Coordinates of C-alpha atoms in Angstrom, one line a residue:
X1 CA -71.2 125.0 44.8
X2 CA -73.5 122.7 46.7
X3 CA -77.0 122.2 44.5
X4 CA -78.8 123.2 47.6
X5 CA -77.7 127.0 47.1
X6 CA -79.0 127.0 43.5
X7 CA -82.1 125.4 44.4
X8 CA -84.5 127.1 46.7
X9 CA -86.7 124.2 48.5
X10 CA -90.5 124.8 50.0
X11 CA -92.0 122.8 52.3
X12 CA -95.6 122.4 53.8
X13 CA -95.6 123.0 57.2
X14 CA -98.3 121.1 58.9
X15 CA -97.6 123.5 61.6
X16 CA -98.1 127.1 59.7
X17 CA -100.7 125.2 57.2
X18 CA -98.4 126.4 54.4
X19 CA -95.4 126.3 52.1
X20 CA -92.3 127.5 53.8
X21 CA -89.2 128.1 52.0
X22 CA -86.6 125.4 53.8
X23 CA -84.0 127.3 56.3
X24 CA -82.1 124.8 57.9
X25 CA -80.7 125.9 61.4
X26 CA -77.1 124.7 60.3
X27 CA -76.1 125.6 56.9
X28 CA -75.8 122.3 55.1
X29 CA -76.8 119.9 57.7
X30 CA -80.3 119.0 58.0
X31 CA -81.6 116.9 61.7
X32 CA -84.7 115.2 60.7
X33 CA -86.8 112.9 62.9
X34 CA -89.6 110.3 61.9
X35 CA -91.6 107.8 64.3
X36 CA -90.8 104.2 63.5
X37 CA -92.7 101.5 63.5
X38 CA -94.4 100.1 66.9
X39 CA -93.1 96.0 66.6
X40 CA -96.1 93.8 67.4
X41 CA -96.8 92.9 63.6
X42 CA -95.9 92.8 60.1
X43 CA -95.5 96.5 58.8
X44 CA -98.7 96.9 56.4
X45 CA -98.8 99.4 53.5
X46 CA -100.1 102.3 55.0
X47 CA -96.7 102.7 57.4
X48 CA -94.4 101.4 54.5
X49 CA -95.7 104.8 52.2
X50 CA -94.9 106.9 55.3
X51 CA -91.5 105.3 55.6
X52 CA -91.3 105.4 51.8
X53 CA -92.3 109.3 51.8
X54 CA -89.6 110.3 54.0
X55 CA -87.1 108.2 52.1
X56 CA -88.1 110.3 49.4
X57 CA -87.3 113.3 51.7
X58 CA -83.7 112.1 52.7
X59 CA -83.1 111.4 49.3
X60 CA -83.6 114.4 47.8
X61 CA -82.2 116.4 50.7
X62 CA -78.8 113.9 49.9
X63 CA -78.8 114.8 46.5
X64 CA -79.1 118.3 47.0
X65 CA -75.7 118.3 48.7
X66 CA -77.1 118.5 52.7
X67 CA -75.2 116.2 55.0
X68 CA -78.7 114.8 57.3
X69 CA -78.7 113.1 60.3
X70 CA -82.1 111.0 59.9
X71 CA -83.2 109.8 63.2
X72 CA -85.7 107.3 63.0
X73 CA -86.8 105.4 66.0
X74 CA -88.1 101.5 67.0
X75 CA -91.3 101.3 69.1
X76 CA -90.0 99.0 71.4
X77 CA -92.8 99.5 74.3
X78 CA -95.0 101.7 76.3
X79 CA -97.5 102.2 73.0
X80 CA -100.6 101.2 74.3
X81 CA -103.7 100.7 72.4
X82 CA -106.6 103.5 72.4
X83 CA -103.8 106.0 71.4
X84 CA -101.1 105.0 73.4
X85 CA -103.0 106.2 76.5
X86 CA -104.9 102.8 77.9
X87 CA -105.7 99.5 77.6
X88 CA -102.9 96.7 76.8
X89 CA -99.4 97.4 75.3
X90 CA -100.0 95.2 71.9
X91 CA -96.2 93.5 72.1
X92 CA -97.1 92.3 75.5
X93 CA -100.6 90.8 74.2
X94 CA -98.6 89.3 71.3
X95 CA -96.1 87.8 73.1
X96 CA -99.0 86.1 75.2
X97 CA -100.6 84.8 72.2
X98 CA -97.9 83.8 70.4
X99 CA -95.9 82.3 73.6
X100 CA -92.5 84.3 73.6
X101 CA -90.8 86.9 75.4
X102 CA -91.7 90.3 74.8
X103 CA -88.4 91.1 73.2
X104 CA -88.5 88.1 70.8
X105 CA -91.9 89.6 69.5
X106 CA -89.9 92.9 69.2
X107 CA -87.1 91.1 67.4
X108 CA -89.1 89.3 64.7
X109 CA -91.2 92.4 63.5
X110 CA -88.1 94.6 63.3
X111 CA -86.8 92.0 61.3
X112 CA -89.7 92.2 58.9
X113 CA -89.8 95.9 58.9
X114 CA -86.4 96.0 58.0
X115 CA -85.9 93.1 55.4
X116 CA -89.6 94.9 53.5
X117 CA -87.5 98.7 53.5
X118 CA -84.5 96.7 51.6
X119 CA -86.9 94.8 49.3
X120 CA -88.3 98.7 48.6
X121 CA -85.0 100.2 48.3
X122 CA -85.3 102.2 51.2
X123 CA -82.2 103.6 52.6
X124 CA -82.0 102.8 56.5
X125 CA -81.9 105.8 58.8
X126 CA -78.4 107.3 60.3
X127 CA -79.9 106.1 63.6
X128 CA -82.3 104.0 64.5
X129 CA -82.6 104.4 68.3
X130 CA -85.4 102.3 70.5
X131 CA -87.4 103.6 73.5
X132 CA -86.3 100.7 75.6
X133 CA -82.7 101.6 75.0
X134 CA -83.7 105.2 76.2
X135 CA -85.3 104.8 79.6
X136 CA -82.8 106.9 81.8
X137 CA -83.2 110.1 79.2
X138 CA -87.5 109.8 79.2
X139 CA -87.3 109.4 83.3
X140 CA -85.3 112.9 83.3
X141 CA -87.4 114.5 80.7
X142 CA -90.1 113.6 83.4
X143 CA -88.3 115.0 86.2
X144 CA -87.8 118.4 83.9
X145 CA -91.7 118.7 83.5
X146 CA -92.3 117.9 87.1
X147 CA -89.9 121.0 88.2
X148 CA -91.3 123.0 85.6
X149 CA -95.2 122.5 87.0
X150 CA -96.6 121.3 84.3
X151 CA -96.8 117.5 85.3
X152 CA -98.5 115.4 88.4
X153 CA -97.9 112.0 90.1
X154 CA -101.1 110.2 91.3
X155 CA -100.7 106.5 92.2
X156 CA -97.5 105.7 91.1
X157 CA -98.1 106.9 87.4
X158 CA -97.1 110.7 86.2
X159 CA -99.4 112.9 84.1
X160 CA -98.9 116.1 82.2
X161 CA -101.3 118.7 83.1
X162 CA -102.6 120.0 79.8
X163 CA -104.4 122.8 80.8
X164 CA -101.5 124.4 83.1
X165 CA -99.6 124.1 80.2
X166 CA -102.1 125.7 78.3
X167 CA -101.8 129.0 80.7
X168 CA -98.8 129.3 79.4
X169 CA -98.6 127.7 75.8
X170 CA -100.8 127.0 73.4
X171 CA -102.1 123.2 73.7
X172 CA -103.3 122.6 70.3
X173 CA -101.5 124.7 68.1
X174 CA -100.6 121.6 65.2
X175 CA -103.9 119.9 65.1
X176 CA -106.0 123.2 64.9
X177 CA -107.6 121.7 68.1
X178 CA -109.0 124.3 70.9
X179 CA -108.8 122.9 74.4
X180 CA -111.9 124.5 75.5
X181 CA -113.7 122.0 72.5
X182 CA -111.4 119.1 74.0
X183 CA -112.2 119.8 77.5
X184 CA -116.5 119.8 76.4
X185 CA -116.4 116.7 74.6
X186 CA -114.8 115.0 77.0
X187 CA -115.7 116.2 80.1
X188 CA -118.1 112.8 81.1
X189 CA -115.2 111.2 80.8
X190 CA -113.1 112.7 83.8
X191 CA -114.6 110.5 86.8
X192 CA -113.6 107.4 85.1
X193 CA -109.8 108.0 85.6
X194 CA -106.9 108.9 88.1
X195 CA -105.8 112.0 85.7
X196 CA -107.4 115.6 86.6
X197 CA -108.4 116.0 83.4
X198 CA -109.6 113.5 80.6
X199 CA -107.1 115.8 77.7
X200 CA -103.9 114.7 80.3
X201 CA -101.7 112.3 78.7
X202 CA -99.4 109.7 80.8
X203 CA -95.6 110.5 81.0
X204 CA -95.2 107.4 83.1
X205 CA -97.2 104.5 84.1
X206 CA -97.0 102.3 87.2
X207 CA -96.8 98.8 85.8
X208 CA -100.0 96.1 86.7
X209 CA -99.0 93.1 88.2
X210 CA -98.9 90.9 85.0
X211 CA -96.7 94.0 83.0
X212 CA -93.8 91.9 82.1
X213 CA -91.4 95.2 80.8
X214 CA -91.3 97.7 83.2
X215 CA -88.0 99.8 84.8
X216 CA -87.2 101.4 88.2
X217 CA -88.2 105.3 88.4
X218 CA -88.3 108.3 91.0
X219 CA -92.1 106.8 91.1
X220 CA -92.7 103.3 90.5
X221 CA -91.8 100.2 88.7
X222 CA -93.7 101.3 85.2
X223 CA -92.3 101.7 82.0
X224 CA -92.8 105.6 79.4
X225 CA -95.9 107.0 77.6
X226 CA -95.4 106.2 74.2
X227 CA -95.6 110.3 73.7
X228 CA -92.9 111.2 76.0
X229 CA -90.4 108.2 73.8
X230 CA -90.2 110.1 70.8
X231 CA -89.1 113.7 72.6
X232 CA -86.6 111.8 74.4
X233 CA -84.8 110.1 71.0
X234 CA -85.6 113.1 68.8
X235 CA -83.6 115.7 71.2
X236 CA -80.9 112.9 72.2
X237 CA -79.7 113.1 68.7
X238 CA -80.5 116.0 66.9
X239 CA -81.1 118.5 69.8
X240 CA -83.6 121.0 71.5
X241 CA -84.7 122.5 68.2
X242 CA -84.1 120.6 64.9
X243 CA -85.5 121.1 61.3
X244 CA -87.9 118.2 60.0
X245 CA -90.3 116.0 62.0
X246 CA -92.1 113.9 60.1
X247 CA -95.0 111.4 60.5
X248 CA -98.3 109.3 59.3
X249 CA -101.5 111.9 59.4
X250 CA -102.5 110.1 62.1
X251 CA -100.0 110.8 64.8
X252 CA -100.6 114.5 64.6
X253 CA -103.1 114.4 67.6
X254 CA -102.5 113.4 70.1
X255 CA -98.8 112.0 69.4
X256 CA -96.9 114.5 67.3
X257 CA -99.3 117.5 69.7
X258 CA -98.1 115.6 73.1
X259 CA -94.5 115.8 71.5
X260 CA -94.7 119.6 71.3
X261 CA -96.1 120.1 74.2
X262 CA -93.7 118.2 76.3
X263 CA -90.2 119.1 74.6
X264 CA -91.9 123.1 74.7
X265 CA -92.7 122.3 79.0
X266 CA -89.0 120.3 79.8
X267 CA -86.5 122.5 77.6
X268 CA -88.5 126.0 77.2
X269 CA -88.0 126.1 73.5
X270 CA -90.0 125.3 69.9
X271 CA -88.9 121.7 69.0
X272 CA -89.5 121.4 65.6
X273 CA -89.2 123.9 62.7
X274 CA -90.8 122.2 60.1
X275 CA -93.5 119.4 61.2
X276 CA -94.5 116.9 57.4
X277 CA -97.7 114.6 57.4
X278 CA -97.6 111.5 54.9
X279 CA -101.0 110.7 54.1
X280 CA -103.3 107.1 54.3
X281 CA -103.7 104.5 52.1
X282 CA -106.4 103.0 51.1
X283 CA -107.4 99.6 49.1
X284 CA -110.4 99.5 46.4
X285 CA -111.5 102.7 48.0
X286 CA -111.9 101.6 51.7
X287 CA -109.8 102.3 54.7
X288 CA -107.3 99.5 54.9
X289 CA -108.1 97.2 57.9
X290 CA -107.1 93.8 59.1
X291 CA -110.3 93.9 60.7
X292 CA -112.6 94.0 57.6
X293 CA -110.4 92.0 55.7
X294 CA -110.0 94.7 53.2
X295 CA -105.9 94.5 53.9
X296 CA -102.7 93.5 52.4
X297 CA -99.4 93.3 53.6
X298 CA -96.2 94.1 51.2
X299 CA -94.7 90.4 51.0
X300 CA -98.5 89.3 49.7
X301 CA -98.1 92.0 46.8
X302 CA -94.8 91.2 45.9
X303 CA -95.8 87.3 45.7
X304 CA -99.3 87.7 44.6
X305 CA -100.6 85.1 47.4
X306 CA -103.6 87.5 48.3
X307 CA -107.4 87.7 47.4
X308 CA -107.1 91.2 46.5
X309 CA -104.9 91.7 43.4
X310 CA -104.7 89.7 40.3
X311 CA -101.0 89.1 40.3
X312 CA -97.8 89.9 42.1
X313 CA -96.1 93.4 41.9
X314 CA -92.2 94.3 42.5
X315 CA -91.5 96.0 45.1
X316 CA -90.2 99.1 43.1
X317 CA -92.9 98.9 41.1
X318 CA -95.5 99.4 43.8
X319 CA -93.4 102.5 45.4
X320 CA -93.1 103.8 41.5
X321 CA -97.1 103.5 42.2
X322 CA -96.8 105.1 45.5
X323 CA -94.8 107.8 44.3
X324 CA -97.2 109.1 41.4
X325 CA -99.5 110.4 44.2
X326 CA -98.1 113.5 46.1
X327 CA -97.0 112.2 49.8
X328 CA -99.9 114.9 51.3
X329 CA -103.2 113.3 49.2
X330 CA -105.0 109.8 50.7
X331 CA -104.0 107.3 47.4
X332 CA -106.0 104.2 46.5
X333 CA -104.7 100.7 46.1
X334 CA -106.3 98.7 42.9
X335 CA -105.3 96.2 41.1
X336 CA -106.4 98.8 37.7
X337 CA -104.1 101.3 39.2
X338 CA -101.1 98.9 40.1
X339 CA -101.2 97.6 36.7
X340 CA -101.1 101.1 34.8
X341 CA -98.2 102.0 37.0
X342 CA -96.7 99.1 35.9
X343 CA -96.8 99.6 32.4
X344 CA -95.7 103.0 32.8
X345 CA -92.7 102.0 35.0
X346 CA -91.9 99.4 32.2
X347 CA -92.3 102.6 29.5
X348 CA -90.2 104.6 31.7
X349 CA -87.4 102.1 32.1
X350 CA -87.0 101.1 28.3
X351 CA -86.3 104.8 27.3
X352 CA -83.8 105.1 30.0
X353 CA -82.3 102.6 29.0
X354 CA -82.8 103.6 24.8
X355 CA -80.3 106.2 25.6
X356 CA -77.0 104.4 25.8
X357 CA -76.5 104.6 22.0
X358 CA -78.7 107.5 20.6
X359 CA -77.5 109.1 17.8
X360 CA -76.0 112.6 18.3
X361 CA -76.7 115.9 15.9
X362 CA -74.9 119.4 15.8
X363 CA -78.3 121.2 17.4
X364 CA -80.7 119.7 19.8
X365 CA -84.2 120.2 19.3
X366 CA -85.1 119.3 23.4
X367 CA -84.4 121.8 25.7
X368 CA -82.5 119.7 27.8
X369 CA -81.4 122.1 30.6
X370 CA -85.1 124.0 30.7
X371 CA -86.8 120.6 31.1
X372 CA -83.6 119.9 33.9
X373 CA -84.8 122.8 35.9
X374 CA -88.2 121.7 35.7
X375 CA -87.5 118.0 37.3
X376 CA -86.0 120.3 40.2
X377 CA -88.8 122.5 40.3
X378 CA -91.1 119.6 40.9
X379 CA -89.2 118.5 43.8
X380 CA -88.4 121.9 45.3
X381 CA -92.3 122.3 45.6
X382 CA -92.7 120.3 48.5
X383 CA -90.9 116.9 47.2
X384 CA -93.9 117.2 44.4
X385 CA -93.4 113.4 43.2
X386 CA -96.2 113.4 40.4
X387 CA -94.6 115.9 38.5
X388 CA -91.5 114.9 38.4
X389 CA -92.7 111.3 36.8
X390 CA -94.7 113.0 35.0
X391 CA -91.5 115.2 33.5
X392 CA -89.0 112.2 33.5
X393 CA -92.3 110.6 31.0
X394 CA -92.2 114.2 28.8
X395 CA -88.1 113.2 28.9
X396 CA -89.1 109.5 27.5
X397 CA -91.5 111.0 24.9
X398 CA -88.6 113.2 23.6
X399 CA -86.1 109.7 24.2
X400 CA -88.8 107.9 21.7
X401 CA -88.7 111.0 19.0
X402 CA -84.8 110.7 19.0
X403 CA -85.0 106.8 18.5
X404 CA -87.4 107.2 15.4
X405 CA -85.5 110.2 13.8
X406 CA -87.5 112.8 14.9
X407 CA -86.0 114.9 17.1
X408 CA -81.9 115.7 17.3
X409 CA -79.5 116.2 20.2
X410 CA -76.1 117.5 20.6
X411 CA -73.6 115.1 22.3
X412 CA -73.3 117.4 25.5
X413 CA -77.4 117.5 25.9
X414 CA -77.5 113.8 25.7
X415 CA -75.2 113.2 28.5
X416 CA -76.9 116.1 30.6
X417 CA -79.8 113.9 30.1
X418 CA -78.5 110.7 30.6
X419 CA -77.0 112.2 34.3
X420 CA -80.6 113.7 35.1
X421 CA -82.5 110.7 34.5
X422 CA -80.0 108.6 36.2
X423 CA -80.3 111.2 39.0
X424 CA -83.8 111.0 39.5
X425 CA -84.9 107.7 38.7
X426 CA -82.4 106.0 40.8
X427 CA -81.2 108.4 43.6
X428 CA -83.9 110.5 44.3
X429 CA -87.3 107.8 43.6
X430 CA -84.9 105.4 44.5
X431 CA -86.2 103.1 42.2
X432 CA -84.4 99.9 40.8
X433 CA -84.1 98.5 37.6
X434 CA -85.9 95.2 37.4
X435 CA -84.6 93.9 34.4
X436 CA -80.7 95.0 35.0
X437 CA -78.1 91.8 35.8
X438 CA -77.6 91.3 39.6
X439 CA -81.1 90.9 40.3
X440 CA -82.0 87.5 40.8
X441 CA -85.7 87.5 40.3
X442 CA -85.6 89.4 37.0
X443 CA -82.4 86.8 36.1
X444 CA -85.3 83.9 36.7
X445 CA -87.8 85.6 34.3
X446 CA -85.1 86.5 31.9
X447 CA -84.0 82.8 31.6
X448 CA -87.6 81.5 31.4
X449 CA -88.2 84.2 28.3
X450 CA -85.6 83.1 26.8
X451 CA -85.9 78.9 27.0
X452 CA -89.4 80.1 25.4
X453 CA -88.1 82.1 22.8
X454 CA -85.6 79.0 22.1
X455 CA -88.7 76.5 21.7
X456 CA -90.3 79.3 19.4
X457 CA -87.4 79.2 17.3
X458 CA -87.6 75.2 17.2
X459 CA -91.0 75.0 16.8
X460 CA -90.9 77.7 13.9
X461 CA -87.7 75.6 12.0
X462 CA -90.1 72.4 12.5
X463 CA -92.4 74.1 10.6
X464 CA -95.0 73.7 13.8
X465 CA -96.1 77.4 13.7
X466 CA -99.4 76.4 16.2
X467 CA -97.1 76.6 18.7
X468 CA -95.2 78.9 17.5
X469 CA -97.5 81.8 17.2
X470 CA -99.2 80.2 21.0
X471 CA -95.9 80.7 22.6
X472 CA -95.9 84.1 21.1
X473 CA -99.9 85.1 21.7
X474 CA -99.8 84.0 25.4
X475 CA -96.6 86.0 26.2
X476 CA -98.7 89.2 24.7
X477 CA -101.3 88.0 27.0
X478 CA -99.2 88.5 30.1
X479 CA -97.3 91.6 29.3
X480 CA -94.3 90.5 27.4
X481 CA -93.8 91.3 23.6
X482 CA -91.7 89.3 21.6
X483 CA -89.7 91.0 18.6
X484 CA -88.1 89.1 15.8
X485 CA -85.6 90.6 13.6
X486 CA -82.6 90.4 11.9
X487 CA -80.3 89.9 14.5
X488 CA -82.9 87.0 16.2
X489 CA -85.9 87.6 18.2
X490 CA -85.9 90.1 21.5
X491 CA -88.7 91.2 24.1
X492 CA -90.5 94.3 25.7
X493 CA -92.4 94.4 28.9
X494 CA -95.3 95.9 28.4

């Protein structure tokens, strides 16, 4: 039996506005679809939670015994600024300031992108499809809309006509937006563009003269709306109507509302069955913003070179931080906050690791399977991250009673533990180990403690227990407690 038919899973729907048990349409295959980063920059924070959130997703989805095909796509062009609907496309106006070809600008950020998931322990996606790579599916999707009515060409550039669509659908229906609201707030708007109507969104733009990327089409050189790039990847791959599309908060108007409405107009069907919104991050309790300064990207918190944090963090140490805020809820970056988690991570690790050894009793006095069921009820409501650290911390509590002699556990308990903490720490979080062997930068501290702990001992046989006790003092100072005992001196990170 597959844990998935044990385990009943609920998800928030952002399109329902509730909890849903999960269905999926293929029993034991899940087809989930996130938008990917647009590659004009270093991926900051904010997009590395989202990516980290639905890692979290396909994880747990994994470990429950579903086979998923997680789709999850590279902005490649067409995303223009003001929502993807005017102004410049920000590769090309990178590419100009920086002196290369579009597609070297797209190669160096998907680099980064990529090389920052590994350094979180992200797995990649099953397929990682770009919108430049998908021009000939887009131009059709176009040509669906167009036979279907619900699209325009004026100039070159093709538009979809909102409010025909909205005769027929329900324009709106995932934001909570009413078009009649749209249409008043916007209406001194409509003589300043080509469109019919301000709420119409571009399919296809006619390229300017000094638009580098740009394809052949039915009605101009131009290149995709960014909108119409994530239909066309989404239903290549997992079809008309798949189960999970997730995104940042952001993209749910217009993006993730466009998406809808042009997948509903081109193949008469409900794309999406369950539609998941990771929420923003925030730094010292502003928006983050490369504007105001108030900003900082993930290879400045892992090496501490940044004017915002008093040190560097790991990288699993930050999504451990990440992940003790539920996906759904705006979280706040401190230093404060990013230090606590790290303690805590620290606490969490040495009592998984405590167990290899434990002495075994006849009775257990920890409900081991009980507080098993509860680590799955966490996750089962809505992939509820915070509770399940904060179970795997009532599991180290019990871990700590055992060490001291003050709780008991039968042999079979303490694998069943052992397995669930593996389980969950490592497959579902996906968090790593920093101080196992293999990792290079723990190997680094590990031999630096250690020289230190070999002057100690020198100093202390000299007799020269100044330095001694300084080498020991300034170690507590930074985190790192040094144990001496019978066997020689050891150390704890605090």
């Amino acid at each position: 039996m597959k844990l998935y038919e044990e385990q009943e899973l609920f998800i928030y729907n952002s399109l329902s506005k509730k909890k849903e048990k999960f269905t999926p349409i293929h029993e034991g295959a899940v087809g989930m679809y996130v938008c990917g980063p647009t590659v004009y920059s270093n991926v900051h924070m904010g997009n590395c939670r989202t990516f980290l959130s639905f890692d979290l997703v396909f994880r747990y989805l994994k470990h429950l015994g579903y086979k998923v095909r997680y789709v999850r796509n590279i902005t490649d062009a067409g995303h223009l600024e003001n929502d993807g609907e005017s102004g410049e496309d920000p590769i090309l106006k990178k590419a100009r300031i920086e002196q290369l070809e579009p597609m070297e600008v797209v190669q160096k950020y998907s680099v980064d992108f990529h090389n920052v998931m590994a350094r979180f322990n992200a797995h990649p996606p099953s397929i990682e499809p770009t919108a430049t790579g998908h021009i000939i599916e887009q131009i059709r999707i176009v040509e669906n809309i167009i036979a279907e009515g619900y699209a325009y060409e004026i100039n070159g550039s093709v538009y979809f006509d909102v409010m025909k669509f909205n005769t027929d659908h329900q324009y709106g229906k995932l934001s909570g937006r009413q078009l009649e609201d749209m249409i008043t707030n916007t209406r001194e708007l409509a003589s300043q563009s080509e469109k019919k109507n301000p709420q119409d969104f571009a399919l296809w733009k006619k390229a300017e003269p000094q638009h580098i990327m740009r394809w052949p089409s039915p009605w101009s050189d131009g290149f995709p709306g960014w909108h119409l790039e994530c239909t066309a990847m989404s239903t290549k791959y997992l079809g008309n109507n798949f189960d999970i599309h997730g995104g940042g908060m952001d993209l749910k108007f217009p993006h993730h509302e466009c998406e809808i409405a042009q997948a509903e107009a081109s193949n008469k069907i409900n794309p999406v069955n369950y539609w998941m919104h990771a929420n923003m991050l925030t730094l010292n309790g502003k928006k983050m913003a490369k504007s105001t300064g108030n900003n900082i990207l993930p290879n400045e918190l892992f090496s501490g070179e940044n004017d915002v944090l008093s040190k560097a963090f790991a990288p699993t140490v930050a999504k451990f931080f990440m992940f003790q805020a539920h996906y759904r809820s705006i979280l706040d970056f401190s230093n404060d906050a990013l230090e606590a988690s790290e303690k805590g991570y620290n606490r969490l690790m040495d009592a998984y690791r405590s167990l290899e050894g434990l002495p075994t009793s006849n009775s257990s006095s920890f409900n081991v399977s009980e507080w098993r069921q509860s680590c799955y009820d966490a996750m089962n409501d809505d992939f509820n991250s915070p509770i399940l650290i904060a179970q795997l911390f009532e599991a180290a509590k019990q871990i700590n009673a055992l060490k001291e002699g003050n709780a008991t556990i039968t042999e079979a308990d303490l694998k069943l533990l052992e397995e669930t903490m593996h389980d969950f720490i490592f497959d579902v979080l996906g968090l790593l180990d920093i101080a196992s062997e293999g990792n290079s930068e723990t190997n680094k501290l590990s031999g630096t403690i250690d020289l230190l702990i070999e002057l100690r001992n020198k100093a202390r046989a000299e007799k020269d227990f100044g330095t001694s006790d300084r080498i020991r003092d300034e170690l507590q100072e930074i985190g790192i407690q040094l144990k001496d005992g019978k066997d020689g001196t050891t150390y704890s990170l605090n």
